[in-house]
Amino acid sequence: MMSLSGRYSNRCLHHGHSGGGCHECHHDCHDRQKPEDVLYDRMVRFINDLRAQGMPVGLRETGDMLTALELVGFEDRDTVRAVMRAILAGTKREQEVFDRLFGLYFVSREEFEKNRQAMAQAQAELEARRRELEETLSVNGKPIELREDLKDVYAKMPQSERDRLRDIADKFSGKMEHAPKLYEGFIRSVFMKSLLEQQMVLEDAAEGAMPLDSDADLMFRDISNFKDSEIPRAYQLIDQVTRRINGEIVARRKAAGRSAALDFRRTIRAGLSTGGALCRLKHKKRHSRRKRVVMLCDVSGSMLQFSEFAIRFIKSLSEVSDHSEIFLFSEQVQRVSPFALEDMSRFGSYARTSGVWGRGTNAGRALEAVMDVRPAVLTPHTVLIVLSDAKSVDLNRAETALSQAKRQAGGVVWMNPIPEAKWQYLRGVMRLKEHCDMVPCGTLDELARACAKLM
Amino acid sequence: MQEALNALKAKLNEENYIADDALAATLFIAMKLNRPLLIEGAAGVGKTEVAKAAARAFGRELVRLQCYEGLDESKALYEWNYQKQLLAIQMGQGREAGMSDLFGEAYLLERPLLKSIRAEKPVVLLVDEIDKADAEFEAFLLELLSEMQVTIPEYGTVKARSLPFIVLTSNHTRPLSEALRRRCAYLYIDYPDVRREIEILRAKLPGLDEALAAQVARAAAYLRQSEKVTKKPSVAESLDWAEALMALGAQELDEDSAAQTLGFALKNNDDIREILADDEFIRTIL
């Protein structure tokens, strides 16, 4: 049985908070929505979320879905899912997106009851910790002013982390009288750093908690979280996806070729076979120049796996580029011989023995080295693809080199494995993305979309 | 509601089509809403078979249009009977009755699409491998899919006498237009899991031993997930494989019988060589 009440049920009408009490009202809200309103509200939110994920769900689809649901009823959750999916999702990728979101919005009744109890308990604990924050963490007798979301982060922190922050506040509060502003600023900055780090950890945990399975799981999961045993399957998925993208590109080229200008000479020659009647029009073929790609791959420690996935993608997309140059970099740069990566299964061992693997990242030096190569590899017909998390030393140098590279190359695309939501916390990302087209590539799905967009 | 779905599954089952819950629910709702059903999936997973089984299960005639590059409306929808028109003109009938009659009912040759909407009783129209047809043909289909009517310039608009249930299949060799997708309910058929494949093998090949069916299904599942295999075996190929084993009189799938019959599942010499040298494959089937 599917529950009409799920993730967004039991909602406070004033502030939209779910759960037993609303902390903004400071009382138990009794003005709850009616079950049918909850259902429609959730359907609307669900469809909006599908649209936000790029699915073209129009009014017609919504109407048909509601008619279909009236027909099948809500007794069986799997049937409801199959019916909604058939109408709302039009491709395999859309089906995967649909399944991922459906699991979040519509839960089974048993699961809902379990979640509700857990949520009520968690809500009570969170409230207690928020009160604890206000009572215990104060500077000069005043509670530390924090944004509401950071208070929630504090409440969700492990006990050991909360104790550590409290110790720091206690330790330095004795020295406050010497330089109150200095120590207040110091304690505040320590707090902010810890809380922002914790926020990133919590976001990671939330992503990992999505109930996914099999291929969809691998396609949408953070690449850095892949287990070794899952890597071969990921390679197969990359093959499947690139085959599809190649097919799409060929079809697009073919369609584009047809609409080019008329080729009079060939049309008249073809007309000779029908007595001079120009029955078959011949069109000039549109000249399509494939791109030359230069890849600058960060192989500093954890970036190795991501770089390997990205290179596999780009190399397999034969329709995107017919020629590619690969450079590995960390603090040093090394040009990769074209024959060395014929067999991509050797990439890992090649990179590890290259002498550049596992060090820090100096993107500025690497970009300069690529620009200095003679004969020049960066030309107006080249696309420079940087595969890196942009956590580089000497950001000024990296910025300058990147803007120079952008002038030399036909385009610069920075594929970043860090999820876009976290970019705001990283100074290097925020500064470097001003000088190039930076695209999030944290998952295989994002990587595939970024590679397809290279066209 | 659940009874109706179970009844549909049972009907498909009687026609030797083992449908899972998602397929039955999608088929049911597409028929109820009279929405075309677009089925995608790898080659040989049983996309075309859905239309055939549905036609048999509901006692409807199956009208099939096989798509290919260059398919146009004269082969898919209608064509004028030019010979008959010429004869009519020569006999003077055209002059007497007015030239417009030359483009009348008597001179119209029905092709699958027109046949399906002019049928007295509703039919199942299978537009097979729509991805093989040109994008122009796909656009031409839109009127039929959304309005259940077609327009013949010299004749006028032909509305459906009975509403056909339209099934489109695609192997995704090229992406279909958004407009076409929006008009259809969508179903993706993946390779079956081992349990379902055993059911399919047993349903399609009644004389097949249960243990042998299980071995073939396990081996097919292994071949599909193996990185060494470039062309994955479809359900149709595992059926061929099982049938070949039955014809050989093999009681079980072992190293020898696998070496003799693997060509029915794998269609590439490199794949066969790699798999026969793979110890894990032998362990899987044993």
XYZ file of C-alpha atoms in Angstrom:
741
model
C 0.000 0.000 0.000
C 1.331 3.433 -0.900
C 1.074 6.117 1.714
C -0.530 9.418 0.734
C 1.478 10.964 3.502
C 5.171 10.955 2.892
C 8.143 13.235 2.977
C 6.108 16.454 2.764
C 3.135 15.418 4.857
C 2.039 16.735 8.232
C 3.223 20.110 7.009
C 2.826 23.361 8.913
C 0.659 25.623 6.745
C 2.365 28.761 8.018
C 5.984 27.848 7.421
C 5.980 24.618 5.511
C 7.906 22.693 8.178
C 7.158 19.046 8.465
C 7.217 16.898 11.555
C 5.465 17.258 14.911
C 6.206 20.894 15.656
C 7.173 24.015 13.826
C 10.164 25.758 15.382
C 9.266 29.089 13.800
C 5.766 29.076 15.288
C 7.209 27.802 18.594
C 4.128 25.699 19.080
C 2.514 22.615 17.689
C 0.737 23.615 14.523
C -2.736 22.141 14.221
C -3.630 23.703 10.893
C -2.499 20.716 8.881
C -3.317 20.147 5.218
C -6.043 17.726 4.206
C -4.788 14.416 2.780
C -5.970 15.228 -0.775
C -4.261 18.633 -0.594
C -1.102 16.925 0.624
C -1.273 14.611 -2.379
C -1.746 17.403 -4.920
C 0.854 19.551 -3.197
C 3.340 16.690 -3.366
C 2.496 15.881 -6.986
C 3.134 19.510 -7.928
C 6.439 19.545 -6.051
C 7.415 16.211 -7.580
C 6.660 17.416 -11.112
C 8.527 20.669 -10.477
C 11.513 18.657 -9.325
C 11.334 16.516 -12.484
C 11.297 19.697 -14.568
C 14.245 21.049 -12.613
C 16.127 17.881 -13.606
C 15.496 18.729 -17.270
C 12.481 16.515 -17.911
C 9.910 18.083 -20.263
C 6.742 17.448 -18.246
C 3.876 19.504 -19.669
C 0.258 20.027 -18.638
C -0.873 17.276 -20.971
C 1.392 14.734 -19.278
C 0.244 15.898 -15.847
C -3.402 15.589 -16.869
C -2.889 12.136 -18.353
C -1.023 11.042 -15.248
C -3.886 12.086 -12.965
C -6.418 10.308 -15.205
C -4.251 7.190 -15.147
C -3.942 7.334 -11.365
C -7.713 7.583 -11.033
C -7.898 4.394 -13.069
C -5.309 2.363 -11.193
C -5.854 3.789 -7.714
C -3.219 3.981 -5.008
C -3.316 0.465 -3.585
C -0.033 -0.681 -5.013
C 2.998 1.599 -4.924
C 4.842 -0.249 -7.710
C 1.862 0.043 -10.047
C 1.559 3.763 -9.304
C 5.252 4.163 -10.047
C 5.064 2.191 -13.304
C 2.073 4.187 -14.506
C 3.507 7.589 -13.612
C 6.858 6.667 -15.103
C 5.322 5.495 -18.389
C 3.631 8.843 -18.845
C 6.171 11.286 -17.422
C 9.510 9.774 -18.465
C 10.316 9.517 -22.168
C 13.838 8.092 -22.175
C 15.873 5.646 -20.132
C 17.782 8.487 -18.508
C 14.510 10.215 -17.610
C 13.290 6.960 -16.088
C 16.376 6.838 -13.880
C 15.833 10.429 -12.765
C 12.175 9.627 -12.155
C 12.956 6.555 -10.014
C 15.452 8.505 -7.949
C 12.949 11.262 -7.145
C 9.954 8.960 -6.754
C 11.740 7.180 -3.926
C 12.099 10.485 -2.115
C 8.523 11.690 -2.531
C 6.403 8.581 -2.243
C 7.180 6.022 0.407
C 5.362 2.858 1.408
C 3.074 3.088 4.454
C 5.370 0.984 6.654
C 8.358 3.025 5.653
C 6.402 6.209 6.300
C 5.443 5.156 9.832
C 9.046 4.276 10.556
C 10.273 7.549 9.076
C 7.692 9.580 10.997
C 8.762 8.140 14.326
C 12.411 8.608 13.476
C 11.760 12.155 12.306
C 9.868 13.099 15.460
C 12.696 11.753 17.584
C 15.358 13.438 15.466
C 13.425 16.719 15.550
C 13.326 16.635 19.345
C 17.057 15.931 19.527
C 17.831 18.718 17.082
C 15.781 21.196 19.086
C 17.659 20.212 22.248
C 21.010 20.714 20.552
C 20.014 24.068 19.105
C 19.091 25.197 22.639
C 22.423 23.850 23.857
C 24.200 25.930 21.212
C 22.502 29.114 22.322
C 23.131 28.419 25.999
C 26.728 27.232 25.958
C 28.452 28.828 22.999
C 28.752 32.460 23.800
C 31.462 35.064 23.482
C 31.538 37.908 26.010
C 28.273 36.635 27.406
C 26.520 37.013 24.035
C 25.473 33.919 22.043
C 27.465 33.503 18.834
C 25.380 34.756 15.927
C 25.034 32.071 13.296
C 22.832 31.549 10.261
C 19.834 29.246 10.845
C 21.213 26.547 8.506
C 24.552 26.550 10.368
C 22.735 26.116 13.674
C 21.172 23.004 12.152
C 24.631 21.857 11.063
C 25.891 22.290 14.644
C 22.951 20.294 15.952
C 23.740 17.438 13.561
C 27.471 17.374 14.337
C 28.918 14.327 16.102
C 29.299 14.728 19.873
C 33.130 14.749 19.645
C 33.101 17.717 17.227
C 30.669 19.672 19.416
C 32.857 19.014 22.457
C 35.924 20.221 20.553
C 34.248 23.500 19.616
C 33.006 24.027 23.177
C 36.552 23.429 24.500
C 37.950 26.033 22.113
C 35.319 28.562 23.222
C 36.056 27.831 26.915
C 39.846 27.974 26.400
C 39.868 31.359 24.745
C 37.056 32.995 26.678
C 39.555 33.545 29.557
C 41.758 35.650 27.270
C 38.947 37.786 25.978
C 39.668 40.745 28.211
C 43.136 41.288 26.638
C 41.879 41.763 23.105
C 38.125 41.122 22.937
C 37.691 41.884 19.227
C 40.666 39.712 18.183
C 39.559 36.673 20.182
C 35.917 37.095 19.229
C 36.920 37.139 15.558
C 39.218 34.140 16.057
C 36.600 31.992 17.800
C 34.038 32.933 15.190
C 36.339 31.994 12.296
C 37.187 28.616 13.907
C 33.467 27.978 14.280
C 32.643 28.959 10.730
C 35.405 26.758 9.291
C 34.291 23.710 11.289
C 30.641 24.264 10.486
C 31.214 24.704 6.748
C 33.376 21.568 6.648
C 30.671 19.690 8.508
C 28.040 21.021 6.102
C 29.972 19.521 3.183
C 30.219 16.183 5.000
C 26.459 16.213 5.645
C 25.697 17.028 2.007
C 27.881 14.090 0.961
C 26.061 11.814 3.368
C 22.687 12.979 2.040
C 23.723 12.185 -1.539
C 24.944 8.762 -0.537
C 21.678 8.043 1.246
C 19.595 8.096 -1.901
C 17.957 4.733 -2.377
C 19.384 3.751 -5.748
C 20.341 0.493 -7.279
C 22.462 -1.031 -10.019
C 23.325 1.076 -13.062
C 21.265 4.090 -12.054
C 23.173 4.128 -8.804
C 26.519 4.180 -10.576
C 25.419 6.789 -13.088
C 24.263 9.242 -10.424
C 26.695 8.492 -7.607
C 29.726 10.617 -6.848
C 32.687 9.081 -8.703
C 34.901 9.463 -5.657
C 32.583 7.068 -3.771
C 32.994 4.173 -6.208
C 34.267 0.955 -4.708
C 37.027 -0.921 -6.526
C 34.597 -3.728 -7.331
C 32.293 -1.272 -9.112
C 34.913 0.155 -11.450
C 34.607 -2.542 -14.211
C 30.838 -1.994 -14.347
C 31.446 1.751 -14.576
C 33.706 1.164 -17.601
C 30.930 -0.832 -19.260
C 28.475 1.965 -18.575
C 30.876 4.456 -20.120
C 31.033 2.263 -23.247
C 27.248 2.088 -23.451
C 26.788 5.802 -22.962
C 29.493 6.799 -25.445
C 28.060 4.466 -28.051
C 24.714 6.203 -27.635
C 26.246 9.681 -27.783
C 28.253 8.777 -30.901
C 25.048 7.552 -32.551
C 23.235 10.745 -31.659
C 26.039 12.892 -33.018
C 26.148 10.947 -36.296
C 22.367 11.315 -36.676
C 22.587 15.038 -35.958
C 25.404 15.496 -38.492
C 23.455 13.543 -41.083
C 20.359 15.671 -40.544
C 22.418 18.843 -40.678
C 24.163 17.660 -43.872
C 20.859 17.301 -45.692
C 19.838 20.895 -45.164
C 22.998 22.353 -46.707
C 23.041 24.283 -50.007
C 22.011 22.710 -53.325
C 24.816 21.137 -55.369
C 23.852 22.130 -58.947
C 26.545 20.082 -60.650
C 25.565 16.826 -58.962
C 21.836 17.578 -59.350
C 22.186 18.085 -63.127
C 24.340 14.954 -63.471
C 21.762 12.926 -61.521
C 19.035 14.416 -63.748
C 20.633 12.927 -66.875
C 19.372 9.484 -65.867
C 15.768 10.791 -65.921
C 15.982 12.565 -69.258
C 17.046 15.898 -67.848
C 14.204 16.167 -65.293
C 15.683 17.228 -61.968
C 13.903 14.570 -59.941
C 16.547 14.091 -57.291
C 18.050 17.131 -55.686
C 21.611 16.716 -54.489
C 22.869 18.814 -51.612
C 26.357 19.918 -50.791
C 27.704 18.058 -47.830
C 28.393 20.259 -44.906
C 32.041 20.143 -44.038
C 32.354 19.011 -40.484
C 35.633 19.501 -38.783
C 36.132 17.397 -35.715
C 37.797 19.113 -32.837
C 41.337 18.671 -31.693
C 41.281 18.094 -28.007
C 44.035 18.783 -25.509
C 43.402 17.236 -22.110
C 45.212 18.407 -19.038
C 44.584 15.774 -16.398
C 45.111 16.288 -12.700
C 46.557 13.062 -11.261
C 47.235 14.379 -7.792
C 46.078 11.626 -5.417
C 42.296 11.229 -5.442
C 41.942 12.825 -8.877
C 43.412 9.816 -10.690
C 40.183 7.830 -10.874
C 38.166 10.795 -12.114
C 40.788 11.595 -14.775
C 40.688 8.007 -15.997
C 36.895 8.053 -16.340
C 36.950 11.376 -18.166
C 39.698 10.282 -20.582
C 37.813 7.067 -21.332
C 34.716 9.109 -22.128
C 36.456 11.593 -24.369
C 38.607 9.023 -26.174
C 35.547 6.862 -26.873
C 33.708 9.795 -28.383
C 35.320 9.334 -31.767
C 32.698 11.604 -33.273
C 33.748 14.483 -31.076
C 37.440 14.495 -31.711
C 39.757 12.732 -34.111
C 42.924 13.788 -32.390
C 43.741 14.255 -28.767
C 46.795 15.211 -26.751
C 47.006 14.260 -23.115
C 49.101 15.879 -20.403
C 49.252 14.639 -16.817
C 49.938 17.131 -14.097
C 50.231 17.659 -10.370
C 53.129 19.873 -9.354
C 54.956 18.821 -12.543
C 53.643 18.195 -16.047
C 54.211 15.256 -18.337
C 53.104 14.785 -21.929
C 51.641 11.355 -22.584
C 52.772 9.438 -25.628
C 49.766 8.636 -27.875
C 50.727 4.949 -27.857
C 50.927 4.751 -24.077
C 47.162 5.141 -23.700
C 46.024 2.952 -26.583
C 44.970 0.483 -23.942
C 43.187 2.451 -21.235
C 43.421 -0.439 -18.762
C 47.080 0.556 -18.343
C 46.275 4.171 -17.515
C 46.378 3.695 -13.741
C 49.781 2.006 -13.694
C 51.136 4.441 -16.300
C 50.084 7.457 -14.230
C 51.465 5.980 -10.993
C 54.876 5.382 -12.520
C 54.948 8.699 -14.384
C 56.517 10.554 -11.501
C 53.749 13.182 -11.332
C 51.158 11.117 -9.487
C 50.159 11.762 -5.902
C 51.602 15.229 -5.350
C 49.993 18.629 -4.848
C 48.288 20.562 -7.633
C 49.794 23.484 -9.486
C 47.403 24.293 -12.314
C 49.211 27.520 -13.228
C 52.524 25.771 -13.885
C 50.778 23.021 -15.855
C 48.923 25.466 -18.087
C 52.108 27.410 -18.744
C 53.908 24.199 -19.698
C 51.161 23.266 -22.172
C 51.299 26.729 -23.745
C 55.087 26.505 -24.074
C 55.029 23.234 -26.034
C 56.460 23.647 -29.531
C 55.055 23.103 -32.096
C 52.096 24.688 -30.355
C 49.349 22.323 -29.261
C 46.882 25.080 -28.402
C 45.453 26.648 -31.557
C 42.102 28.257 -32.413
C 40.919 24.818 -33.588
C 41.735 23.195 -30.260
C 39.589 22.718 -27.216
C 41.500 22.590 -23.964
C 39.855 20.326 -21.406
C 41.136 20.586 -17.855
C 40.225 17.665 -15.593
C 40.771 18.870 -12.054
C 39.051 19.856 -8.827
C 40.692 23.327 -9.063
C 42.234 23.030 -5.607
C 45.486 24.507 -6.835
C 48.336 26.337 -5.157
C 49.276 29.796 -6.431
C 45.863 30.822 -7.676
C 47.085 34.120 -9.135
C 49.436 32.262 -11.455
C 46.696 29.767 -12.361
C 44.246 32.577 -13.174
C 46.728 34.377 -15.410
C 47.728 31.172 -17.219
C 44.121 30.150 -17.696
C 43.112 33.446 -19.272
C 46.151 33.202 -21.596
C 45.243 29.637 -22.534
C 41.715 30.792 -23.287
C 43.069 33.331 -25.768
C 45.251 30.712 -27.482
C 42.750 27.853 -27.665
C 39.369 27.739 -29.371
C 37.780 27.090 -26.011
C 38.565 25.999 -22.474
C 36.311 23.567 -20.653
C 37.085 22.746 -17.023
C 35.526 19.479 -15.897
C 35.296 19.583 -12.148
C 34.437 16.448 -10.124
C 33.238 18.533 -7.168
C 29.433 18.934 -7.068
C 28.323 22.412 -8.127
C 26.567 23.020 -4.798
C 29.942 22.998 -3.057
C 31.749 25.351 -5.383
C 30.748 28.354 -3.288
C 32.898 27.044 -0.414
C 36.050 26.696 -2.536
C 38.043 29.797 -3.342
C 40.044 28.173 -6.165
C 36.880 27.072 -7.976
C 35.186 30.442 -7.602
C 38.201 32.290 -8.998
C 39.097 29.936 -11.855
C 35.569 29.487 -13.125
C 35.535 33.163 -14.078
C 38.082 32.405 -16.805
C 36.628 29.283 -18.416
C 33.533 27.210 -18.944
C 33.545 25.133 -15.761
C 31.133 22.184 -15.724
C 30.326 19.895 -12.791
C 31.319 16.289 -13.583
C 31.018 14.581 -10.208
C 28.961 11.684 -11.554
C 29.093 9.575 -14.713
C 25.809 11.123 -15.795
C 27.216 14.648 -15.495
C 30.408 13.555 -17.212
C 28.416 12.091 -20.123
C 26.365 15.257 -20.475
C 29.480 17.431 -20.371
C 31.185 15.297 -23.040
C 28.087 15.364 -25.259
C 28.020 19.142 -24.895
C 31.564 19.380 -26.274
C 29.894 19.153 -29.689
C -7.637 -2.696 -10.089
C -5.033 -5.288 -9.184
C -7.387 -7.939 -10.583
C -7.449 -6.197 -13.967
C -3.660 -6.101 -14.048
C -3.411 -9.736 -13.026
C -5.913 -10.652 -15.713
C -3.818 -8.795 -18.296
C -0.680 -10.588 -17.145
C -2.461 -13.909 -17.312
C -3.684 -13.167 -20.857
C -0.166 -12.274 -21.982
C 1.106 -15.362 -20.200
C -1.321 -17.508 -22.198
C 0.271 -16.036 -25.315
C 3.711 -17.107 -23.995
C 4.720 -13.588 -23.090
C 6.015 -13.324 -19.520
C 5.224 -9.781 -18.471
C 6.454 -8.164 -15.281
C 4.302 -5.806 -13.205
C 5.702 -2.620 -14.708
C 5.110 -3.818 -18.267
C 1.552 -4.930 -17.483
C 0.703 -1.636 -15.744
C 2.168 0.448 -18.581
C 0.399 -1.566 -21.271
C -2.877 -1.409 -19.358
C -2.765 2.340 -18.886
C -1.621 3.050 -22.463
C -4.627 1.103 -23.753
C -7.003 2.771 -21.314
C -5.792 6.271 -22.177
C -5.540 5.326 -25.832
C -2.027 6.592 -25.912
C 0.582 5.155 -28.278
C 3.183 3.081 -26.485
C 6.844 3.699 -27.290
C 9.065 0.758 -26.312
C 12.836 1.048 -26.197
C 15.497 -1.444 -25.227
C 18.431 -3.414 -26.569
C 17.876 -5.583 -29.640
C 16.169 -8.883 -28.913
C 14.645 -8.164 -25.496
C 11.088 -8.672 -26.764
C 9.869 -5.227 -27.808
C 8.113 -6.362 -30.968
C 6.766 -9.357 -29.121
C 4.763 -7.053 -26.805
C 2.699 -5.819 -29.746
C 2.250 -9.320 -31.129
C 1.253 -10.746 -27.761
C -1.127 -7.836 -27.081
C -2.789 -8.356 -30.469
C -3.247 -12.062 -29.811
C -4.382 -11.524 -26.226
C -7.090 -9.019 -27.202
C -8.101 -10.818 -30.370
C -7.113 -7.879 -32.551
C -5.543 -7.927 -35.973
C -1.863 -6.910 -36.013
C -0.943 -4.390 -38.675
C 2.814 -4.040 -38.947
C 4.843 -1.258 -40.485
C 8.555 -2.056 -40.638
C 10.550 1.184 -40.773
C 13.733 1.729 -42.776
C 15.689 4.645 -44.156
C 13.809 6.266 -47.006
C 10.360 5.063 -45.885
C 7.808 7.618 -47.021
C 4.056 8.132 -46.934
C 3.485 6.279 -50.225
C 4.746 3.108 -48.583
C 3.393 3.766 -45.113
C 0.062 5.524 -45.623
C -1.432 5.447 -49.105
C -0.701 5.447 -52.777
C -2.856 6.218 -55.768
C -3.483 3.352 -58.134
C -1.876 4.981 -61.166
C -2.583 2.142 -63.568
C -6.261 2.215 -62.679
C -6.338 6.003 -62.997
C -4.730 5.815 -66.468
C -7.212 3.184 -67.578
C -10.080 5.327 -66.289
C -8.840 8.313 -68.239
C -8.403 6.250 -71.404
C -11.898 4.829 -71.071
C -13.260 8.323 -70.718
C -14.594 7.707 -67.250
C -12.436 10.462 -65.897
C -13.979 13.051 -68.218
C -17.544 11.997 -67.528
C -17.302 11.802 -63.818
C -14.970 14.783 -63.372
C -11.275 14.603 -62.718
C -11.735 14.822 -58.960
C -13.147 11.317 -58.908
C -9.768 10.031 -60.058
C -8.668 10.757 -56.536
C -11.541 8.923 -54.936
C -11.987 5.871 -52.816
C -11.801 3.509 -55.806
C -8.278 4.558 -56.722
C -6.817 4.628 -53.234
C -4.386 1.911 -52.236
C -4.248 1.428 -48.488
C -0.878 1.046 -46.808
C -0.479 -0.092 -43.172
C -1.219 3.238 -41.446
C -4.366 3.940 -43.427
C -5.461 0.338 -43.115
C -5.149 0.492 -39.342
C -7.365 3.547 -38.910
C -9.963 2.508 -41.500
C -10.426 -0.957 -40.046
C -13.931 -1.733 -38.794
C -12.597 -3.330 -35.622
C -9.741 -1.809 -33.616
C -6.360 -3.263 -34.512
C -2.893 -3.215 -32.984
C -0.609 -1.103 -35.176
C 3.057 -1.960 -34.763
C 5.463 0.692 -36.068
C 8.637 -1.324 -35.761
C 12.103 0.225 -35.417
C 10.949 3.807 -35.815
C 14.533 4.949 -35.209
C 15.493 3.466 -38.603
C 13.100 5.833 -40.428
C 14.047 9.415 -41.283
C 13.209 12.314 -39.014
C 10.748 13.584 -41.679
C 8.722 10.405 -41.422
C 8.660 10.727 -37.661
C 7.178 14.224 -38.032
C 4.639 12.845 -40.479
C 3.481 10.326 -37.874
C 2.638 13.000 -35.310
C -0.831 13.710 -36.707
C -1.734 10.054 -36.461
C -0.354 9.658 -32.971
C -2.068 12.667 -31.433
C -5.286 13.075 -33.446
C -5.792 9.516 -34.679
C -6.363 10.871 -38.160
C -4.347 11.379 -41.348
C -4.589 13.967 -44.071
C -4.329 13.035 -47.761
C -3.975 16.257 -49.743
C -6.135 15.188 -52.744
C -8.705 13.368 -50.655
C -9.066 15.113 -47.317
C -8.749 14.101 -43.710
C -9.419 10.498 -42.799
C -10.522 10.066 -39.203
C -10.141 6.743 -37.477
C -13.191 4.494 -37.708
C -11.880 2.525 -34.795
C -9.027 3.588 -32.566
C -5.965 1.406 -33.149
C -3.614 0.661 -30.281
C -0.271 1.895 -31.564
C 3.004 0.369 -30.458
C 6.270 1.939 -31.597
C 9.579 0.225 -31.001
C 13.078 1.674 -31.139
C 16.604 0.370 -30.604
C 17.767 3.924 -29.974
C 20.162 4.035 -32.914
C 19.221 7.698 -33.134
C 17.362 9.881 -30.646
C 13.666 10.315 -31.347
C 12.132 13.767 -31.369
C 10.730 15.268 -28.209
C 7.383 15.793 -29.993
C 7.012 12.080 -30.695
C 8.043 11.069 -27.190
C 5.547 13.484 -25.635
C 2.677 11.819 -27.451
C 3.542 8.332 -26.220
C 3.597 6.357 -23.018
C 7.130 5.062 -22.581
C 8.443 1.671 -21.628
C 12.061 0.590 -21.407
C 12.620 -3.149 -21.519
C 15.877 -4.315 -20.028
C 17.382 -7.785 -20.182
C 15.393 -10.070 -17.871
C 16.871 -11.298 -14.601
C 17.752 -15.000 -14.295
C 14.439 -15.996 -12.694
C 12.377 -14.312 -15.407
C 14.566 -15.641 -18.185
C 14.007 -19.194 -16.901
C 10.250 -18.530 -17.058
C 10.575 -17.227 -20.614
C 12.679 -20.202 -21.724
C 10.227 -22.650 -20.163
C 7.220 -20.873 -21.687
C 8.670 -20.671 -25.174
C 10.295 -24.118 -25.144
C 7.925 -26.417 -23.267
C 10.183 -29.476 -23.607
C 13.183 -27.769 -22.016
C 14.489 -29.308 -18.819
C 14.268 -26.949 -15.840
C 17.900 -27.449 -14.807
C 19.125 -26.803 -18.338
C 16.933 -23.686 -18.563
C 18.486 -22.412 -15.334
C 21.988 -23.065 -16.649
C 21.299 -21.252 -19.926
C 19.726 -18.309 -18.099
C 22.674 -18.054 -15.686
C 25.164 -18.284 -18.523
C 23.307 -15.630 -20.560
C 23.274 -13.310 -17.541
C 27.017 -13.841 -17.111
C 27.702 -13.108 -20.795
C 25.660 -9.883 -20.595
C 27.615 -8.504 -17.695
C 31.021 -9.681 -18.909
C 33.384 -6.990 -20.130
C 34.892 -9.488 -22.558
C 31.714 -9.739 -24.610
C 31.142 -6.922 -27.088
C 27.814 -8.097 -28.528
C 25.567 -9.077 -25.628
C 23.232 -12.031 -26.211
C 19.548 -11.121 -26.406
C 16.627 -13.163 -25.085
C 16.003 -14.386 -28.610
C 19.576 -15.662 -28.729
C 19.359 -17.456 -25.399
C 16.196 -19.120 -26.743
C 18.126 -20.200 -29.845
C 20.930 -21.464 -27.627
C 18.585 -23.521 -25.474
C 16.883 -24.885 -28.586
C 20.253 -25.856 -30.050
C 21.138 -27.690 -26.835
C 17.807 -29.506 -26.950
C 18.436 -30.486 -30.574
C 21.839 -31.870 -29.570
C 20.143 -33.871 -26.854
C 22.326 -32.263 -24.185
C 21.132 -32.931 -20.644
C 23.189 -30.135 -19.187
C 25.341 -27.229 -20.262
C 28.944 -28.242 -19.735
C 32.264 -27.226 -21.243
C 31.832 -29.434 -24.329
C 28.246 -28.573 -25.127
C 29.005 -24.887 -24.525
C 31.905 -25.024 -27.012
C 29.622 -26.669 -29.590
C 26.720 -24.255 -29.245
C 28.097 -20.938 -28.015
C 27.765 -19.557 -31.543
C 24.008 -19.401 -31.001
C 24.476 -16.927 -28.146
C 27.548 -15.005 -29.255
C 27.919 -13.726 -32.805
C 31.525 -12.691 -32.772
C 34.538 -14.984 -33.006
C 36.665 -12.932 -30.581
C 33.867 -13.026 -28.006
C 33.557 -16.803 -28.302
C 37.315 -17.328 -27.967
C 37.562 -15.040 -24.948
C 34.625 -16.684 -23.184
C 35.774 -20.245 -23.783
C 39.098 -19.318 -22.210
C 37.344 -17.711 -19.226
C 37.451 -20.053 -16.200
C 34.810 -18.057 -14.373
C 32.316 -18.676 -17.190
C 32.843 -22.413 -16.897
C 32.376 -22.183 -13.112
C 29.170 -20.147 -13.618
C 27.527 -22.669 -15.894
C 28.593 -25.641 -13.842
